[in-house]
CSV table of C-alpha atoms in Angstrom, one decimal:
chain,number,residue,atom,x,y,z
A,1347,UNK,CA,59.8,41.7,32.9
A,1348,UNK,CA,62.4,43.9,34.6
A,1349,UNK,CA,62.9,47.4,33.2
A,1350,UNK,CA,65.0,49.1,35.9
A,1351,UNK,CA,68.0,49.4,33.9
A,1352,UNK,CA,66.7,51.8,31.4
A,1353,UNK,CA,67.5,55.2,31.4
A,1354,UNK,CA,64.3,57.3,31.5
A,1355,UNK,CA,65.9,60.5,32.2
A,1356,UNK,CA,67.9,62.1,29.3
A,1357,UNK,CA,69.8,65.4,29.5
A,1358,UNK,CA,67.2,67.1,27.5
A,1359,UNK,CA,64.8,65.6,29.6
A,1360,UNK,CA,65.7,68.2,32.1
A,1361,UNK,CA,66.1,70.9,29.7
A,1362,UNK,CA,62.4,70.2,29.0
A,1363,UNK,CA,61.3,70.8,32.6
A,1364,UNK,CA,62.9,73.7,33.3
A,1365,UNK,CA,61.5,75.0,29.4
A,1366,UNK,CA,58.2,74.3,30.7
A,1367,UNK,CA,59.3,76.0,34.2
A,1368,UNK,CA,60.7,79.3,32.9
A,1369,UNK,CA,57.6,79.8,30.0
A,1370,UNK,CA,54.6,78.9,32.3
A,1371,UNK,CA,54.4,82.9,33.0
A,1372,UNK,CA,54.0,83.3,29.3
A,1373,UNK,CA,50.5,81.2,29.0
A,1374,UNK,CA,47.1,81.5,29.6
A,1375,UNK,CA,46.6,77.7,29.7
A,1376,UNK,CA,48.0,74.2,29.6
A,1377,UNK,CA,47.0,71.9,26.9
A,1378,UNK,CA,48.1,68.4,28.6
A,1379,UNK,CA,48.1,65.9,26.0
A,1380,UNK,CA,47.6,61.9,27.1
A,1381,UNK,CA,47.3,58.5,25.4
A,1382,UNK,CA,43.7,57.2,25.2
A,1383,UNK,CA,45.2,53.8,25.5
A,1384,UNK,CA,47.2,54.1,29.2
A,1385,UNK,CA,45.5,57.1,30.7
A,1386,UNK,CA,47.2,57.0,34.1
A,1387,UNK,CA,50.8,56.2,32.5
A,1388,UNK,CA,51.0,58.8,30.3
A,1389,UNK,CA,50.1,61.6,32.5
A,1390,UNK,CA,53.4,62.9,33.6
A,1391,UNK,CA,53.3,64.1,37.6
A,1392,UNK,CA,56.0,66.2,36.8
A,1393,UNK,CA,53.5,67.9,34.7
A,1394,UNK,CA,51.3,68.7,37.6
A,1395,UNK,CA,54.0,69.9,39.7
A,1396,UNK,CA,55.0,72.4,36.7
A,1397,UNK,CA,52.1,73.7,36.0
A,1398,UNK,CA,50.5,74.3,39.2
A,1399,UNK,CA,47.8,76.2,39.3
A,1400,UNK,CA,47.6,77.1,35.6
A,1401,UNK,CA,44.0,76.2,34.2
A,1402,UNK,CA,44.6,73.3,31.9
A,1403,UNK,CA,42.9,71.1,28.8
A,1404,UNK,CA,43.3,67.0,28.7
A,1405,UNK,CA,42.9,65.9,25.8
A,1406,UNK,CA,42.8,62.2,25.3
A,1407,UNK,CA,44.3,61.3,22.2
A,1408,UNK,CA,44.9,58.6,20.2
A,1409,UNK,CA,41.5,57.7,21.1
A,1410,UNK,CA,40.3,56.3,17.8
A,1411,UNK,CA,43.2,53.5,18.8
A,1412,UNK,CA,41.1,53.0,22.3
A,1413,UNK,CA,38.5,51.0,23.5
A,1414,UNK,CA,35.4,53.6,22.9
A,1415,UNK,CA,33.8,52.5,26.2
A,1416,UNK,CA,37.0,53.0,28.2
A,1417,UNK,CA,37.2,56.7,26.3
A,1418,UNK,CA,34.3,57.5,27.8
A,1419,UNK,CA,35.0,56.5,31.7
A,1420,UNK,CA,38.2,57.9,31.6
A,1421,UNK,CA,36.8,60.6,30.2
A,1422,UNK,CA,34.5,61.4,33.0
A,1423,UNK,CA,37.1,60.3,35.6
A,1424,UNK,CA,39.4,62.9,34.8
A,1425,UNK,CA,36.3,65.3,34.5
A,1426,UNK,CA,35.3,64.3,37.7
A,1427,UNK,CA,38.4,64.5,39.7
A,1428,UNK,CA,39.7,66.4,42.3
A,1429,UNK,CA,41.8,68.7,40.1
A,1430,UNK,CA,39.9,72.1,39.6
A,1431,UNK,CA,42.5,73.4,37.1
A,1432,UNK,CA,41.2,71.1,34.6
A,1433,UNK,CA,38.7,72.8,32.4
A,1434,UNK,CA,37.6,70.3,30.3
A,1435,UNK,CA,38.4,66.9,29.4
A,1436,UNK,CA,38.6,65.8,25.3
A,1437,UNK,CA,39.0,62.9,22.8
A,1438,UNK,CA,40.4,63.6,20.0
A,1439,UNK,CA,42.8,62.5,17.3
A,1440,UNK,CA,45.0,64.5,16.3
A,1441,UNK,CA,46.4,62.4,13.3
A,1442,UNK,CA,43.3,62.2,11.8
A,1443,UNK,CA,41.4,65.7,12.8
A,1444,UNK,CA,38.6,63.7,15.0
A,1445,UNK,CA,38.0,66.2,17.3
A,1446,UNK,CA,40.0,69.4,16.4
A,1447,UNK,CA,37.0,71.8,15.6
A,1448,UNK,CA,35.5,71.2,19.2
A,1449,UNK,CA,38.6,71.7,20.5
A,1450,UNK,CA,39.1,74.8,18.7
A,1451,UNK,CA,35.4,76.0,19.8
A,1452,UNK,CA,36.1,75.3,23.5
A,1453,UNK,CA,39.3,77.3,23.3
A,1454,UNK,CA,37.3,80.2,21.7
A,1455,UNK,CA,34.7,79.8,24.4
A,1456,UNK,CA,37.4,80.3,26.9
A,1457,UNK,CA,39.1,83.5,25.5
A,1458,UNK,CA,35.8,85.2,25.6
A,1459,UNK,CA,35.3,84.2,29.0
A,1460,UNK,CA,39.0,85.5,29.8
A,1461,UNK,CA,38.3,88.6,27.8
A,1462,UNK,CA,35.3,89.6,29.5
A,1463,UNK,CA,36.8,89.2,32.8
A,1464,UNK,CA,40.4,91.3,32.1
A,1465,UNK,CA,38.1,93.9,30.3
A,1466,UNK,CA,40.3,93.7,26.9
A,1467,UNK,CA,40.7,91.2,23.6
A,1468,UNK,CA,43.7,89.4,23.6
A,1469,UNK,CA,44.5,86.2,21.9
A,1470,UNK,CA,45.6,82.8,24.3
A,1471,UNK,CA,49.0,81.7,24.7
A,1472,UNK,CA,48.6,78.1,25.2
A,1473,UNK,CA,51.7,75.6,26.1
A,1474,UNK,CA,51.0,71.7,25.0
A,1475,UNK,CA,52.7,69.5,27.3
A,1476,UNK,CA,53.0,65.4,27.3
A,1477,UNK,CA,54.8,62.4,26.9
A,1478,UNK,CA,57.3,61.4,24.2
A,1479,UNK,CA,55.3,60.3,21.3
A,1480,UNK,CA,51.6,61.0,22.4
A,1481,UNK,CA,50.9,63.0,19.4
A,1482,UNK,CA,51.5,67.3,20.6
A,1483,UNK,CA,53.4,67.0,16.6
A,1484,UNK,CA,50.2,66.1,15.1
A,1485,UNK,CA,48.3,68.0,17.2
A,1486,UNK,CA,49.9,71.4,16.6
A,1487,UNK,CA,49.7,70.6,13.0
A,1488,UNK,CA,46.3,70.3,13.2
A,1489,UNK,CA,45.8,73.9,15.1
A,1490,UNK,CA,48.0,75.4,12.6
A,1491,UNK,CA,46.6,74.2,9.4
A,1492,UNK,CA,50.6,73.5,8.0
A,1493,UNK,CA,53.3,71.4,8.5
A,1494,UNK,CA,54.8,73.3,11.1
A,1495,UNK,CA,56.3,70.0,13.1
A,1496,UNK,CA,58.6,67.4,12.5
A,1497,UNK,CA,55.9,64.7,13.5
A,1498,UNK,CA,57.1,60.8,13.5
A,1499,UNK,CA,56.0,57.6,15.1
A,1500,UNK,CA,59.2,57.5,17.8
A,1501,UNK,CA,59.7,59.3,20.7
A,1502,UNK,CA,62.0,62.1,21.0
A,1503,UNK,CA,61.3,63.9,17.8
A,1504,UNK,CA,60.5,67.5,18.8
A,1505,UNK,CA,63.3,69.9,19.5
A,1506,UNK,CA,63.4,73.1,21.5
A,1507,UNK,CA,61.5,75.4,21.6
A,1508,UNK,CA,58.8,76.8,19.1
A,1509,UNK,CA,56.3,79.3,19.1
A,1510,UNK,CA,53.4,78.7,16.8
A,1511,UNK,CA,50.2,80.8,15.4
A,1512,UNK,CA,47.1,78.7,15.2
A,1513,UNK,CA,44.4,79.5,12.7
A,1514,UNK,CA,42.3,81.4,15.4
A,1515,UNK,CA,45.4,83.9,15.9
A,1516,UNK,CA,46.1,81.9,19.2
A,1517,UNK,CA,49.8,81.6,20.1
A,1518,UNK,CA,50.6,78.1,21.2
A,1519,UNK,CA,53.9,76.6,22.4
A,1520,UNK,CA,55.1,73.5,21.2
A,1521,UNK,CA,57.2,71.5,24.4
A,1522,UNK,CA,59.6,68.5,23.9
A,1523,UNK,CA,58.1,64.8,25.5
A,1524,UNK,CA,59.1,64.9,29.4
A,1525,UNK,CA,59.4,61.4,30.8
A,1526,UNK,CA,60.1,61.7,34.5
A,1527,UNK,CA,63.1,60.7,36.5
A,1528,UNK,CA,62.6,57.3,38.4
A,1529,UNK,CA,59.3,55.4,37.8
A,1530,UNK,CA,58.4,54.2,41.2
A,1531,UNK,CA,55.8,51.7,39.9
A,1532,UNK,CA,57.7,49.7,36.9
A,1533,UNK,CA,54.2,49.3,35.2
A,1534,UNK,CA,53.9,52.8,33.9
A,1535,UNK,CA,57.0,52.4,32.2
A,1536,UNK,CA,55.7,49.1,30.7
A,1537,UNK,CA,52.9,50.7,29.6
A,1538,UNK,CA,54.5,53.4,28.2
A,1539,UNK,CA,56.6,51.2,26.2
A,1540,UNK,CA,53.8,49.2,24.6
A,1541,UNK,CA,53.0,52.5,23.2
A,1542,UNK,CA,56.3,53.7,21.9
A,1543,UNK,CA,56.9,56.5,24.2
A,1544,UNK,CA,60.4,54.6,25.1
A,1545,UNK,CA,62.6,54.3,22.7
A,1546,UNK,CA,62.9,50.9,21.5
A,1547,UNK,CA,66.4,50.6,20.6
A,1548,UNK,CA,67.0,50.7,24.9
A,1549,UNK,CA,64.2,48.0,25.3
A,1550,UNK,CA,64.0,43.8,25.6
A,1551,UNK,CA,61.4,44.0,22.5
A,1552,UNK,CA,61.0,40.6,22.5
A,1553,UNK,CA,60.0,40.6,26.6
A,1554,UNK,CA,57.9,43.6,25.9
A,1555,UNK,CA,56.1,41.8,23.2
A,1556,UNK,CA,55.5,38.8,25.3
A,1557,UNK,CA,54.1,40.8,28.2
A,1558,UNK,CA,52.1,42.7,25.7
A,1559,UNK,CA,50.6,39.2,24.3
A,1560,UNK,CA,49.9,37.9,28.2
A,1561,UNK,CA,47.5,41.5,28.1
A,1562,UNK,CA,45.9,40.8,25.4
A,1563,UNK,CA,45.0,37.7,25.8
A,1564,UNK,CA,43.6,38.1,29.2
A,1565,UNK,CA,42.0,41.3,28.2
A,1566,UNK,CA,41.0,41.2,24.5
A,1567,UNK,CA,41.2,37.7,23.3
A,1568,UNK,CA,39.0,38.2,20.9
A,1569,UNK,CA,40.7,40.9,19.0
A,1570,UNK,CA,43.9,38.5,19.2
A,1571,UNK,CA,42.0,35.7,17.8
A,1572,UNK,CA,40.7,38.1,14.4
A,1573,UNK,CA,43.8,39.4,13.9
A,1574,UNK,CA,45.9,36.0,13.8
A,1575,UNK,CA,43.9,34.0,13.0
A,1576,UNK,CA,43.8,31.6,16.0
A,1577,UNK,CA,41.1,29.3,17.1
A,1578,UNK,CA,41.8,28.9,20.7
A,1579,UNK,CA,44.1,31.3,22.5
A,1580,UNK,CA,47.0,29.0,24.7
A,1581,UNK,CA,47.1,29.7,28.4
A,1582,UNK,CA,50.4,30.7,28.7
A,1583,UNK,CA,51.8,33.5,26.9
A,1584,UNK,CA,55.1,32.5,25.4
A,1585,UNK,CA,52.8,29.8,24.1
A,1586,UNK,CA,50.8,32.2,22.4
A,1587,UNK,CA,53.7,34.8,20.9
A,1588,UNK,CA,54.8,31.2,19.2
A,1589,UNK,CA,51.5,30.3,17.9
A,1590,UNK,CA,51.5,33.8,16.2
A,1591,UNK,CA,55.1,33.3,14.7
A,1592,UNK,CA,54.1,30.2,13.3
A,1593,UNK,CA,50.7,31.9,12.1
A,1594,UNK,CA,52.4,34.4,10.4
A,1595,UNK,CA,55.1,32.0,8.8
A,1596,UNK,CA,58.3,33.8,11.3
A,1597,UNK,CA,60.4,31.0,11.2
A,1598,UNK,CA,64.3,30.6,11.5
A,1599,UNK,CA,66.2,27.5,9.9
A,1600,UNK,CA,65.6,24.5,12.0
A,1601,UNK,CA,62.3,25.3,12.5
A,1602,UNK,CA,63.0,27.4,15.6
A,1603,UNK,CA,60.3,30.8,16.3
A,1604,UNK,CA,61.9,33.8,14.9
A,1605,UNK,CA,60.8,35.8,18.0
A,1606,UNK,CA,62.0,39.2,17.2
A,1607,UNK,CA,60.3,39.7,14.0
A,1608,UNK,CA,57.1,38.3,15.6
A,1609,UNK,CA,58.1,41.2,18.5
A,1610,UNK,CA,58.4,43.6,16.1
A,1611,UNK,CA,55.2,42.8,14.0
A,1612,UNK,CA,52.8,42.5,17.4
A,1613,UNK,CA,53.9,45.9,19.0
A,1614,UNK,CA,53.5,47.7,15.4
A,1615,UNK,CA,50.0,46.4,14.9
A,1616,UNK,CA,49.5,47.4,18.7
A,1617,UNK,CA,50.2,50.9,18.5
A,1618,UNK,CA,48.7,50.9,15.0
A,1619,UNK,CA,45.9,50.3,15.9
A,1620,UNK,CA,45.6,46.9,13.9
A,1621,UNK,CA,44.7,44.6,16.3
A,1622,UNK,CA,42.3,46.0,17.6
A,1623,UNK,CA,40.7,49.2,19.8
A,1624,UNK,CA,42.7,48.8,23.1
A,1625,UNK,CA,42.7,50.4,26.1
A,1626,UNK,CA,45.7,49.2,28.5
A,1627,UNK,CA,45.0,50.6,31.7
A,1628,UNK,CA,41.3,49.9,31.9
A,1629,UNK,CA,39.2,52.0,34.2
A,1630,UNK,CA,37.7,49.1,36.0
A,1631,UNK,CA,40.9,48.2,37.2
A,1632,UNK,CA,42.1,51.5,38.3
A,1633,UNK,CA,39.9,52.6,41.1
A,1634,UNK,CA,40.6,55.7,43.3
């Protein structure tokens, strides 16, 4: 599935990073917000370039939408890596509030800490960085206890700048998604796709679909099965997107395979979480 033709990199792409460049002074600490379901993809490099040496919160959310056991290595991974800026390492989701009050209590553990060593009370300045469409909306609407984001289900919905009380008192900076320039490995950008953080109107989604399908039926066959209804999984893939369309009655005049709508219907229940707890980028397979 080739994907080089897209363009990752919009003008306010750019804007973004230098946002993120010209505030960092501002903050105590990063919040750095990642998809449970592609942990590697959806952690922007830019991101650690940016922030540099800024001590900094992962938060893995989405995670109710993940494979539990594959929340809990990645978990640790991250924990356990090499990074000493990262404090701690969370699941969460923020649609739902899983997660939110030990977020809030680690963030309160770490002012005091701050406080005792600068010798006065002052309340964090936090900045929440990510990936189009990884859920900082949600999140910040969560910390805030109001609707104080325009929060949707496609990327790019965030604009500007904001800066936003939490319930604490903590000031917290709400960023717009930053995608990256050039994605040297075309996989991350598949992945990120799967999840929504690329606009679908610029995508194939009937080829992302079909890739998506050939994943899950190596990976979770199972969960494929339940959800459409299918005795015996195909080997092929194409073979299988058909199986669903005719499962679920997506059929054109002359009997041909309405493959769009069947695109459509597997990537929503996907990043719905309808199919089934995924996780894309399983740890197993991503050894250091």
């Amino acid at each position: 599935m080739a994907l080089e033709n897209i363009n990752w990199y919009p003008g306010h792409m750019k804007k973004t990073r230098e946002l993120i460049s010209e505030n960092l002074k501002l903050v105590d600490i990063v919040i750095e917000v990642i998809d449970a379901r592609i942990p590697i993809s959806s952690r922007n490099p830019i991101i650690d370039e940016l922030v540099q040496n800024k001590p900094r919160f992962v938060l893995l959310n989405k995670s109710d939408l993940a494979d539990p056991s594959q929340n809990k290595e990645w978990k640790k991974r991250i924990k356990d890596s090499s990074d000493e800026n990262i404090i701690s390492v969370m699941q969460i989701d923020s649609l739902h509030g899983t997660g939110i009050k030990e977020l809030l209590a680690s963030l309160e553990k770490y002012q005091e800490r701050l406080d005792n060593e600068r010798g006065r009370k002052k309340n964090l300045r936090l900045m929440i960085v990510g990936v189009p469409n990884v859920g900082k909306s949600s999140l910040i609407n969560r910390l805030t206890g109001r609707k104080a984001t325009q929060t949707g289900d496609r990327p790019g919905v965030t604009k500007g700048k904001q800066w936003l009380t939490m319930t604490n008192g903590m000031q917290l900076l709400d960023t717009p998604g930053i995608l990256w320039p050039k994605f040297e490995d075309q996989n991350v950008g598949i992945a990120l796709a799967y999840c929504g953080s690329i606009k679908d109107e610029i995508l194939d989604t009937a080829s992302l679909a079909l890739s998506l399908i050939g994943r899950l039926m190596e990976e979770y066959p199972d969960e494929l099965k339940a959800r459409y209804k299918i005795d015996e999984l195909p080997e092929e893939a194409l073979a299988g997107m058909e199986l669903i369309a005719k499962k679920r009655g997506f059929i054109l005049g002359g009997g041909r395979i309405d493959y769009e709508r069947c695109a459509r219907t597997v990537l929503d229940e996907f990043r719905s979480g309808t199919i089934g707890k995924i996780t894309i980028e399983r740890a197993e397979k991503n050894t250091d």
